[in-house]
């Protein structure tokens, strides 16, 4: 059974940095497409970043050049390094996994993902 467990959330001031992690188990981690999503109160869940089988990446425009997605296949762990954080980055952050449609396939669409973690809260104060 696929399990995803996020950690590393917390509170930080604007301009600061934070790294969230997602420990995966129950499947061949390196072969999946992985993504980070976030949901702020009163808003829909949105895709933040994704990383594919070939370590190719995609980012939402709102986080490009500030956030970096990466994975450590040996540790079955996904990361999201967040720099230059803004109050509007405040949200619950979720990691997600899905079987890729091709080696290069990436998606930031939540309906394309089959497995989800419980989330970790990130709060950025001004």
mmCIF file of N, CA and C in Angstrom:
data_model
loop_
_atom_site.group_PDB
_atom_site.id
_atom_site.type_symbol
_atom_site.label_atom_id
_atom_site.label_comp_id
_atom_site.label_asym_id
_atom_site.label_seq_id
_atom_site.Cartn_x
_atom_site.Cartn_y
_atom_site.Cartn_z
ATOM 1 N N UNK A 1 0.839 -1.184 0.000
ATOM 2 C CA UNK A 1 0.000 0.000 0.000
ATOM 3 C C UNK A 1 0.879 1.240 0.000
ATOM 4 N N UNK A 2 0.558 2.174 -0.869
ATOM 5 C CA UNK A 2 1.339 3.399 -0.982
ATOM 6 C C UNK A 2 1.060 4.304 0.211
ATOM 7 N N UNK A 3 2.137 4.780 0.825
ATOM 8 C CA UNK A 3 1.998 5.728 1.928
ATOM 9 C C UNK A 3 2.928 6.910 1.706
ATOM 10 N N UNK A 4 2.407 8.098 1.943
ATOM 11 C CA UNK A 4 3.180 9.332 1.826
ATOM 12 C C UNK A 4 3.011 10.111 3.118
ATOM 13 N N UNK A 5 4.129 10.500 3.719
ATOM 14 C CA UNK A 5 4.080 11.216 4.987
ATOM 15 C C UNK A 5 4.940 12.475 4.892
ATOM 16 N N UNK A 6 4.284 13.623 4.993
ATOM 17 C CA UNK A 6 4.990 14.900 4.915
ATOM 18 C C UNK A 6 5.508 15.319 6.283
ATOM 19 N N UNK A 7 6.567 16.119 6.263
ATOM 20 C CA UNK A 7 7.111 16.693 7.484
ATOM 21 C C UNK A 7 7.877 17.955 7.129
ATOM 22 N N UNK A 8 8.237 18.728 8.147
ATOM 23 C CA UNK A 8 9.087 19.887 7.936
ATOM 24 C C UNK A 8 8.376 21.211 7.836
ATOM 25 N N UNK A 9 7.065 21.203 7.916
ATOM 26 C CA UNK A 9 6.347 22.468 7.878
ATOM 27 C C UNK A 9 6.595 23.268 9.152
ATOM 28 N N UNK A 10 6.143 24.509 9.145
ATOM 29 C CA UNK A 10 6.316 25.355 10.327
ATOM 30 C C UNK A 10 6.016 26.797 10.005
ATOM 31 N N UNK A 11 6.472 27.666 10.885
ATOM 32 C CA UNK A 11 6.246 29.100 10.723
ATOM 33 C C UNK A 11 7.561 29.798 10.437
ATOM 34 N N UNK A 12 7.505 30.756 9.538
ATOM 35 C CA UNK A 12 8.705 31.489 9.152
ATOM 36 C C UNK A 12 8.296 32.893 8.749
ATOM 37 N N UNK A 13 9.220 33.830 8.872
ATOM 38 C CA UNK A 13 8.934 35.195 8.452
ATOM 39 C C UNK A 13 9.140 35.335 6.953
ATOM 40 N N UNK A 14 8.483 36.320 6.401
ATOM 41 C CA UNK A 14 8.620 36.592 4.967
ATOM 42 C C UNK A 14 10.090 36.805 4.613
ATOM 43 N N UNK A 15 10.477 36.222 3.480
ATOM 44 C CA UNK A 15 11.872 36.281 3.061
ATOM 45 C C UNK A 15 12.697 35.102 3.526
ATOM 46 N N UNK A 16 12.142 34.322 4.435
ATOM 47 C CA UNK A 16 12.860 33.182 4.976
ATOM 48 C C UNK A 16 12.737 31.944 4.104
ATOM 49 N N UNK A 17 13.322 30.855 4.601
ATOM 50 C CA UNK A 17 13.342 29.590 3.863
ATOM 51 C C UNK A 17 12.819 28.458 4.733
ATOM 52 N N UNK A 18 12.345 27.423 4.051
ATOM 53 C CA UNK A 18 11.841 26.246 4.727
ATOM 54 C C UNK A 18 11.953 25.074 3.759
ATOM 55 N N UNK A 19 12.207 23.881 4.285
ATOM 56 C CA UNK A 19 12.214 22.697 3.436
ATOM 57 C C UNK A 19 11.225 21.683 3.997
ATOM 58 N N UNK A 20 10.314 21.256 3.163
ATOM 59 C CA UNK A 20 9.377 20.203 3.548
ATOM 60 C C UNK A 20 9.790 18.903 2.863
ATOM 61 N N UNK A 21 9.498 17.797 3.540
ATOM 62 C CA UNK A 21 9.890 16.481 3.047
ATOM 63 C C UNK A 21 8.672 15.576 2.960
ATOM 64 N N UNK A 22 8.811 14.537 2.147
ATOM 65 C CA UNK A 22 7.736 13.558 1.998
ATOM 66 C C UNK A 22 8.378 12.179 1.922
ATOM 67 N N UNK A 23 8.160 11.380 2.947
ATOM 68 C CA UNK A 23 8.693 10.016 2.979
ATOM 69 C C UNK A 23 7.692 9.075 2.332
ATOM 70 N N UNK A 24 8.166 8.292 1.374
ATOM 71 C CA UNK A 24 7.288 7.415 0.617
ATOM 72 C C UNK A 24 7.598 5.953 0.898
ATOM 73 N N UNK A 25 6.572 5.138 0.853
ATOM 74 C CA UNK A 25 6.757 3.700 1.033
ATOM 75 C C UNK A 25 5.651 2.954 0.305
ATOM 76 N N UNK A 26 5.905 1.646 0.056
ATOM 77 C CA UNK A 26 4.861 0.802 -0.503
ATOM 78 C C UNK A 26 4.867 0.684 -2.013
ATOM 79 N N UNK A 27 5.851 1.297 -2.687
ATOM 80 C CA UNK A 27 5.907 1.184 -4.135
ATOM 81 C C UNK A 27 7.320 1.516 -4.597
ATOM 82 N N UNK A 28 7.556 1.314 -5.891
ATOM 83 C CA UNK A 28 8.869 1.623 -6.447
ATOM 84 C C UNK A 28 8.949 3.120 -6.659
ATOM 85 N N UNK A 29 9.425 3.786 -5.644
ATOM 86 C CA UNK A 29 9.384 5.238 -5.560
ATOM 87 C C UNK A 29 9.978 5.920 -6.780
ATOM 88 N N UNK A 30 11.126 5.457 -7.221
ATOM 89 C CA UNK A 30 11.858 6.163 -8.276
ATOM 90 C C UNK A 30 11.117 6.156 -9.605
ATOM 91 N N UNK A 31 10.142 5.270 -9.783
ATOM 92 C CA UNK A 31 9.458 5.165 -11.066
ATOM 93 C C UNK A 31 8.197 6.024 -11.127
ATOM 94 N N UNK A 32 7.854 6.681 -10.051
ATOM 95 C CA UNK A 32 6.635 7.469 -10.007
ATOM 96 C C UNK A 32 6.901 8.934 -10.318
ATOM 97 N N UNK A 33 5.899 9.602 -10.831
ATOM 98 C CA UNK A 33 5.907 11.057 -10.912
ATOM 99 C C UNK A 33 5.407 11.589 -9.568
ATOM 100 N N UNK A 34 6.151 12.529 -9.006
ATOM 101 C CA UNK A 34 5.825 13.070 -7.689
ATOM 102 C C UNK A 34 5.514 14.561 -7.800
ATOM 103 N N UNK A 35 4.635 15.017 -6.937
ATOM 104 C CA UNK A 35 4.278 16.430 -6.970
ATOM 105 C C UNK A 35 4.039 17.005 -5.594
ATOM 106 N N UNK A 36 4.140 18.305 -5.519
ATOM 107 C CA UNK A 36 3.759 19.067 -4.330
ATOM 108 C C UNK A 36 2.577 19.954 -4.693
ATOM 109 N N UNK A 37 1.595 19.957 -3.822
ATOM 110 C CA UNK A 37 0.419 20.795 -3.971
ATOM 111 C C UNK A 37 0.237 21.592 -2.687
ATOM 112 N N UNK A 38 -0.569 22.638 -2.764
ATOM 113 C CA UNK A 38 -0.874 23.395 -1.568
ATOM 114 C C UNK A 38 -2.305 23.886 -1.612
ATOM 115 N N UNK A 39 -2.842 24.093 -0.422
ATOM 116 C CA UNK A 39 -4.204 24.602 -0.320
ATOM 117 C C UNK A 39 -4.277 25.591 0.825
ATOM 118 N N UNK A 40 -4.620 26.816 0.482
ATOM 119 C CA UNK A 40 -4.803 27.870 1.476
ATOM 120 C C UNK A 40 -6.271 27.891 1.891
ATOM 121 N N UNK A 41 -6.571 28.408 3.076
ATOM 122 C CA UNK A 41 -7.966 28.469 3.539
ATOM 123 C C UNK A 41 -8.848 29.204 2.540
ATOM 124 N N UNK A 42 -9.960 28.583 2.174
ATOM 125 C CA UNK A 42 -10.900 29.209 1.273
ATOM 126 C C UNK A 42 -10.523 29.154 -0.189
ATOM 127 N N UNK A 43 -9.426 28.477 -0.490
ATOM 128 C CA UNK A 43 -8.974 28.394 -1.874
ATOM 129 C C UNK A 43 -8.886 26.935 -2.324
ATOM 130 N N UNK A 44 -8.858 26.744 -3.630
ATOM 131 C CA UNK A 44 -8.721 25.404 -4.164
ATOM 132 C C UNK A 44 -7.268 24.945 -4.075
ATOM 133 N N UNK A 45 -7.109 23.628 -4.039
ATOM 134 C CA UNK A 45 -5.757 23.064 -4.040
ATOM 135 C C UNK A 45 -5.097 23.350 -5.388
ATOM 136 N N UNK A 46 -3.830 23.746 -5.338
ATOM 137 C CA UNK A 46 -3.114 24.069 -6.571
ATOM 138 C C UNK A 46 -1.775 23.345 -6.641
ATOM 139 N N UNK A 47 -1.376 23.032 -7.852
ATOM 140 C CA UNK A 47 -0.091 22.386 -8.056
ATOM 141 C C UNK A 47 1.041 23.376 -7.898
ATOM 142 N N UNK A 48 2.085 22.966 -7.210
ATOM 143 C CA UNK A 48 3.226 23.828 -6.952
ATOM 144 C C UNK A 48 4.435 23.391 -7.775
ATOM 145 N N UNK A 49 4.759 22.108 -7.712
ATOM 146 C CA UNK A 49 5.935 21.595 -8.415
ATOM 147 C C UNK A 49 5.774 20.102 -8.643
ATOM 148 N N UNK A 50 6.438 19.607 -9.671
ATOM 149 C CA UNK A 50 6.401 18.174 -9.969
ATOM 150 C C UNK A 50 7.774 17.732 -10.452
ATOM 151 N N UNK A 51 8.085 16.455 -10.205
ATOM 152 C CA UNK A 51 9.354 15.892 -10.668
ATOM 153 C C UNK A 51 9.077 14.518 -11.256
ATOM 154 N N UNK A 52 9.686 14.253 -12.390
ATOM 155 C CA UNK A 52 9.382 13.037 -13.130
ATOM 156 C C UNK A 52 10.436 11.966 -13.010
ATOM 157 N N UNK A 53 10.207 10.909 -13.764
ATOM 158 C CA UNK A 53 11.082 9.741 -13.752
ATOM 159 C C UNK A 53 12.510 10.092 -14.140
ATOM 160 N N UNK A 54 12.658 11.065 -15.036
ATOM 161 C CA UNK A 54 13.990 11.472 -15.497
ATOM 162 C C UNK A 54 14.531 12.657 -14.695
ATOM 163 N N UNK A 55 13.916 12.922 -13.557
ATOM 164 C CA UNK A 55 14.277 14.076 -12.718
ATOM 165 C C UNK A 55 14.000 15.400 -13.421
ATOM 166 N N UNK A 56 13.173 15.357 -14.435
ATOM 167 C CA UNK A 56 12.702 16.604 -15.043
ATOM 168 C C UNK A 56 11.711 17.243 -14.089
ATOM 169 N N UNK A 57 11.609 18.565 -14.144
ATOM 170 C CA UNK A 57 10.789 19.281 -13.170
ATOM 171 C C UNK A 57 9.870 20.286 -13.843
ATOM 172 N N UNK A 58 8.823 20.644 -13.120
ATOM 173 C CA UNK A 58 7.896 21.680 -13.563
ATOM 174 C C UNK A 58 7.448 22.466 -12.333
ATOM 175 N N UNK A 59 7.199 23.753 -12.533
ATOM 176 C CA UNK A 59 6.810 24.620 -11.429
ATOM 177 C C UNK A 59 5.648 25.510 -11.814
ATOM 178 N N UNK A 60 4.849 25.842 -10.832
ATOM 179 C CA UNK A 60 3.845 26.874 -11.025
ATOM 180 C C UNK A 60 4.563 28.211 -11.161
ATOM 181 N N UNK A 61 3.991 29.115 -11.954
ATOM 182 C CA UNK A 61 4.626 30.421 -12.171
ATOM 183 C C UNK A 61 4.830 31.174 -10.862
ATOM 184 N N UNK A 62 3.929 30.976 -9.923
ATOM 185 C CA UNK A 62 3.978 31.729 -8.668
ATOM 186 C C UNK A 62 5.174 31.349 -7.790
ATOM 187 N N UNK A 63 5.784 30.186 -8.048
ATOM 188 C CA UNK A 63 6.897 29.745 -7.201
ATOM 189 C C UNK A 63 8.194 29.567 -7.975
ATOM 190 N N UNK A 64 8.125 29.737 -9.283
ATOM 191 C CA UNK A 64 9.314 29.545 -10.118
ATOM 192 C C UNK A 64 10.437 30.458 -9.646
ATOM 193 N N UNK A 65 11.628 29.946 -9.612
ATOM 194 C CA UNK A 65 12.839 30.654 -9.178
ATOM 195 C C UNK A 65 12.913 30.845 -7.668
ATOM 196 N N UNK A 66 11.910 30.396 -6.922
ATOM 197 C CA UNK A 66 11.959 30.460 -5.448
ATOM 198 C C UNK A 66 11.936 29.074 -4.817
ATOM 199 N N UNK A 67 11.207 28.152 -5.439
ATOM 200 C CA UNK A 67 11.059 26.805 -4.896
ATOM 201 C C UNK A 67 11.836 25.812 -5.760
ATOM 202 N N UNK A 68 12.348 24.761 -5.120
ATOM 203 C CA UNK A 68 13.045 23.705 -5.836
ATOM 204 C C UNK A 68 12.558 22.348 -5.355
ATOM 205 N N UNK A 69 12.099 21.528 -6.292
ATOM 206 C CA UNK A 69 11.677 20.171 -5.968
ATOM 207 C C UNK A 69 12.825 19.219 -6.271
ATOM 208 N N UNK A 70 13.007 18.224 -5.400
ATOM 209 C CA UNK A 70 14.056 17.236 -5.621
ATOM 210 C C UNK A 70 13.652 15.935 -4.941
ATOM 211 N N UNK A 71 14.363 14.887 -5.251
ATOM 212 C CA UNK A 71 14.069 13.603 -4.617
ATOM 213 C C UNK A 71 15.359 12.841 -4.384
ATOM 214 N N UNK A 72 15.351 12.031 -3.347
ATOM 215 C CA UNK A 72 16.460 11.159 -3.013
ATOM 216 C C UNK A 72 15.929 9.735 -3.121
ATOM 217 N N UNK A 73 16.253 9.071 -4.226
ATOM 218 C CA UNK A 73 15.700 7.734 -4.453
ATOM 219 C C UNK A 73 16.186 6.726 -3.417
ATOM 220 N N UNK A 74 17.403 6.908 -2.928
ATOM 221 C CA UNK A 74 17.936 5.973 -1.936
ATOM 222 C C UNK A 74 17.164 6.057 -0.618
ATOM 223 N N UNK A 75 16.651 7.240 -0.322
ATOM 224 C CA UNK A 75 15.896 7.446 0.925
ATOM 225 C C UNK A 75 14.394 7.442 0.696
ATOM 226 N N UNK A 76 13.962 7.249 -0.548
ATOM 227 C CA UNK A 76 12.527 7.305 -0.862
ATOM 228 C C UNK A 76 11.890 8.574 -0.318
ATOM 229 N N UNK A 77 12.546 9.684 -0.522
ATOM 230 C CA UNK A 77 12.079 10.942 0.046
ATOM 231 C C UNK A 77 12.044 12.028 -1.013
ATOM 232 N N UNK A 78 10.965 12.782 -0.985
ATOM 233 C CA UNK A 78 10.749 13.926 -1.860
ATOM 234 C C UNK A 78 10.925 15.185 -1.041
ATOM 235 N N UNK A 79 11.497 16.218 -1.654
ATOM 236 C CA UNK A 79 11.732 17.471 -0.944
ATOM 237 C C UNK A 79 11.147 18.648 -1.725
ATOM 238 N N UNK A 80 10.851 19.699 -0.987
ATOM 239 C CA UNK A 80 10.519 20.979 -1.594
ATOM 240 C C UNK A 80 11.258 22.043 -0.790
ATOM 241 N N UNK A 81 12.281 22.603 -1.399
ATOM 242 C CA UNK A 81 13.022 23.707 -0.781
ATOM 243 C C UNK A 81 12.342 25.007 -1.167
ATOM 244 N N UNK A 82 11.949 25.782 -0.167
ATOM 245 C CA UNK A 82 11.212 27.014 -0.407
ATOM 246 C C UNK A 82 12.025 28.189 0.103
ATOM 247 N N UNK A 83 12.409 29.077 -0.799
ATOM 248 C CA UNK A 83 13.179 30.261 -0.458
ATOM 249 C C UNK A 83 12.371 31.513 -0.744
ATOM 250 N N UNK A 84 12.808 32.623 -0.184
ATOM 251 C CA UNK A 84 12.136 33.916 -0.406
ATOM 252 C C UNK A 84 10.639 33.781 -0.190
ATOM 253 N N UNK A 85 10.268 33.183 0.908
ATOM 254 C CA UNK A 85 8.858 32.904 1.174
ATOM 255 C C UNK A 85 8.064 34.188 1.362
ATOM 256 N N UNK A 86 6.809 34.134 0.915
ATOM 257 C CA UNK A 86 5.896 35.269 0.989
ATOM 258 C C UNK A 86 4.670 34.858 1.804
ATOM 259 N N UNK A 87 3.975 35.828 2.389
ATOM 260 C CA UNK A 87 2.755 35.481 3.136
ATOM 261 C C UNK A 87 1.759 34.692 2.291
ATOM 262 N N UNK A 88 1.712 34.955 1.007
ATOM 263 C CA UNK A 88 0.775 34.229 0.143
ATOM 264 C C UNK A 88 1.173 32.775 -0.093
ATOM 265 N N UNK A 89 2.345 32.366 0.382
ATOM 266 C CA UNK A 89 2.734 30.959 0.324
ATOM 267 C C UNK A 89 2.144 30.157 1.488
ATOM 268 N N UNK A 90 1.506 30.843 2.409
ATOM 269 C CA UNK A 90 0.897 30.169 3.546
ATOM 270 C C UNK A 90 -0.187 29.204 3.075
ATOM 271 N N UNK A 91 -0.056 27.941 3.468
ATOM 272 C CA UNK A 91 -0.991 26.907 3.022
ATOM 273 C C UNK A 91 -0.631 25.577 3.668
ATOM 274 N N UNK A 92 -1.534 24.618 3.497
ATOM 275 C CA UNK A 92 -1.203 23.231 3.800
ATOM 276 C C UNK A 92 -0.545 22.660 2.549
ATOM 277 N N UNK A 93 0.600 22.045 2.743
ATOM 278 C CA UNK A 93 1.345 21.491 1.614
ATOM 279 C C UNK A 93 1.222 19.975 1.606
ATOM 280 N N UNK A 94 0.882 19.444 0.435
ATOM 281 C CA UNK A 94 0.673 18.010 0.271
ATOM 282 C C UNK A 94 1.623 17.454 -0.767
ATOM 283 N N UNK A 95 2.140 16.259 -0.528
ATOM 284 C CA UNK A 95 2.847 15.570 -1.593
ATOM 285 C C UNK A 95 1.918 14.530 -2.203
ATOM 286 N N UNK A 96 2.184 14.195 -3.449
ATOM 287 C CA UNK A 96 1.335 13.276 -4.184
ATOM 288 C C UNK A 96 2.182 12.455 -5.140
ATOM 289 N N UNK A 97 1.660 11.292 -5.516
ATOM 290 C CA UNK A 97 2.381 10.399 -6.418
ATOM 291 C C UNK A 97 1.423 9.794 -7.431
ATOM 292 N N UNK A 98 1.991 9.480 -8.589
ATOM 293 C CA UNK A 98 1.183 8.832 -9.614
ATOM 294 C C UNK A 98 2.097 8.066 -10.571
ATOM 295 N N UNK A 99 1.549 7.046 -11.200
ATOM 296 C CA UNK A 99 2.308 6.311 -12.211
ATOM 297 C C UNK A 99 2.447 7.181 -13.458
ATOM 298 N N UNK A 100 3.652 7.333 -13.991
ATOM 299 C CA UNK A 100 3.829 8.197 -15.160
ATOM 300 C C UNK A 100 3.266 7.587 -16.431
ATOM 301 N N UNK A 101 2.798 8.458 -17.328
ATOM 302 C CA UNK A 101 2.291 8.026 -18.621
ATOM 303 C C UNK A 101 3.424 7.830 -19.615
ATOM 304 N N UNK A 102 4.563 8.466 -19.337
ATOM 305 C CA UNK A 102 5.757 8.299 -20.158
ATOM 306 C C UNK A 102 6.948 8.711 -19.308
ATOM 307 N N UNK A 103 8.144 8.448 -19.792
ATOM 308 C CA UNK A 103 9.329 8.804 -19.028
ATOM 309 C C UNK A 103 9.410 10.303 -18.766
ATOM 310 N N UNK A 104 8.907 11.119 -19.672
ATOM 311 C CA UNK A 104 9.050 12.564 -19.549
ATOM 312 C C UNK A 104 7.789 13.247 -19.025
ATOM 313 N N UNK A 105 6.779 12.480 -18.710
ATOM 314 C CA UNK A 105 5.480 13.056 -18.349
ATOM 315 C C UNK A 105 5.526 13.748 -16.997
ATOM 316 N N UNK A 106 4.971 14.969 -16.958
ATOM 317 C CA UNK A 106 4.834 15.736 -15.732
ATOM 318 C C UNK A 106 3.449 16.363 -15.704
ATOM 319 N N UNK A 107 2.933 16.590 -14.535
ATOM 320 C CA UNK A 107 1.644 17.237 -14.428
ATOM 321 C C UNK A 107 1.522 17.963 -13.101
ATOM 322 N N UNK A 108 0.822 19.083 -13.119
ATOM 323 C CA UNK A 108 0.493 19.821 -11.902
ATOM 324 C C UNK A 108 -1.019 19.801 -11.669
ATOM 325 N N UNK A 109 -1.688 18.858 -12.301
ATOM 326 C CA UNK A 109 -3.137 18.727 -12.170
ATOM 327 C C UNK A 109 -3.433 17.701 -11.092
ATOM 328 N N UNK A 110 -4.146 18.094 -10.065
ATOM 329 C CA UNK A 110 -4.326 17.199 -8.922
ATOM 330 C C UNK A 110 -5.088 15.931 -9.285
ATOM 331 N N UNK A 111 -5.985 16.000 -10.257
ATOM 332 C CA UNK A 111 -6.750 14.806 -10.615
ATOM 333 C C UNK A 111 -5.896 13.731 -11.290
ATOM 334 N N UNK A 112 -4.692 14.098 -11.697
ATOM 335 C CA UNK A 112 -3.785 13.129 -12.315
ATOM 336 C C UNK A 112 -3.044 12.290 -11.274
ATOM 337 N N UNK A 113 -3.153 12.645 -10.021
ATOM 338 C CA UNK A 113 -2.424 11.959 -8.957
ATOM 339 C C UNK A 113 -3.334 11.003 -8.200
ATOM 340 N N UNK A 114 -2.786 9.833 -7.884
ATOM 341 C CA UNK A 114 -3.583 8.787 -7.246
ATOM 342 C C UNK A 114 -3.363 8.691 -5.739
ATOM 343 N N UNK A 115 -2.181 9.096 -5.290
ATOM 344 C CA UNK A 115 -1.823 8.893 -3.891
ATOM 345 C C UNK A 115 -1.445 10.231 -3.264
ATOM 346 N N UNK A 116 -1.906 10.428 -2.020
ATOM 347 C CA UNK A 116 -1.724 11.701 -1.342
ATOM 348 C C UNK A 116 -1.294 11.495 0.102
ATOM 349 N N UNK A 117 -0.487 12.448 0.582
ATOM 350 C CA UNK A 117 -0.164 12.488 1.993
ATOM 351 C C UNK A 117 -1.192 13.299 2.752
ATOM 352 N N UNK A 118 -0.979 13.426 4.060
ATOM 353 C CA UNK A 118 -1.933 14.123 4.922
ATOM 354 C C UNK A 118 -1.673 15.621 4.981
ATOM 355 N N UNK A 119 -0.503 16.047 4.564
ATOM 356 C CA UNK A 119 -0.208 17.471 4.523
ATOM 357 C C UNK A 119 0.625 17.960 5.693
ATOM 358 N N UNK A 120 1.320 19.059 5.466
ATOM 359 C CA UNK A 120 2.081 19.740 6.509
ATOM 360 C C UNK A 120 1.864 21.240 6.340
ATOM 361 N N UNK A 121 1.632 21.931 7.460
ATOM 362 C CA UNK A 121 1.269 23.344 7.406
ATOM 363 C C UNK A 121 2.509 24.226 7.304
ATOM 364 N N UNK A 122 2.440 25.176 6.385
ATOM 365 C CA UNK A 122 3.476 26.203 6.240
ATOM 366 C C UNK A 122 2.813 27.560 6.427
ATOM 367 N N UNK A 123 3.350 28.348 7.368
ATOM 368 C CA UNK A 123 2.797 29.668 7.662
ATOM 369 C C UNK A 123 3.896 30.708 7.526
ATOM 370 N N UNK A 124 3.647 31.706 6.693
ATOM 371 C CA UNK A 124 4.628 32.769 6.462
ATOM 372 C C UNK A 124 4.030 34.077 6.961
ATOM 373 N N UNK A 125 4.706 34.692 7.900
ATOM 374 C CA UNK A 125 4.214 35.940 8.480
ATOM 375 C C UNK A 125 4.952 37.134 7.869
ATOM 376 N N UNK A 126 4.240 38.242 7.800
ATOM 377 C CA UNK A 126 4.823 39.448 7.180
ATOM 378 C C UNK A 126 5.565 40.279 8.195
#
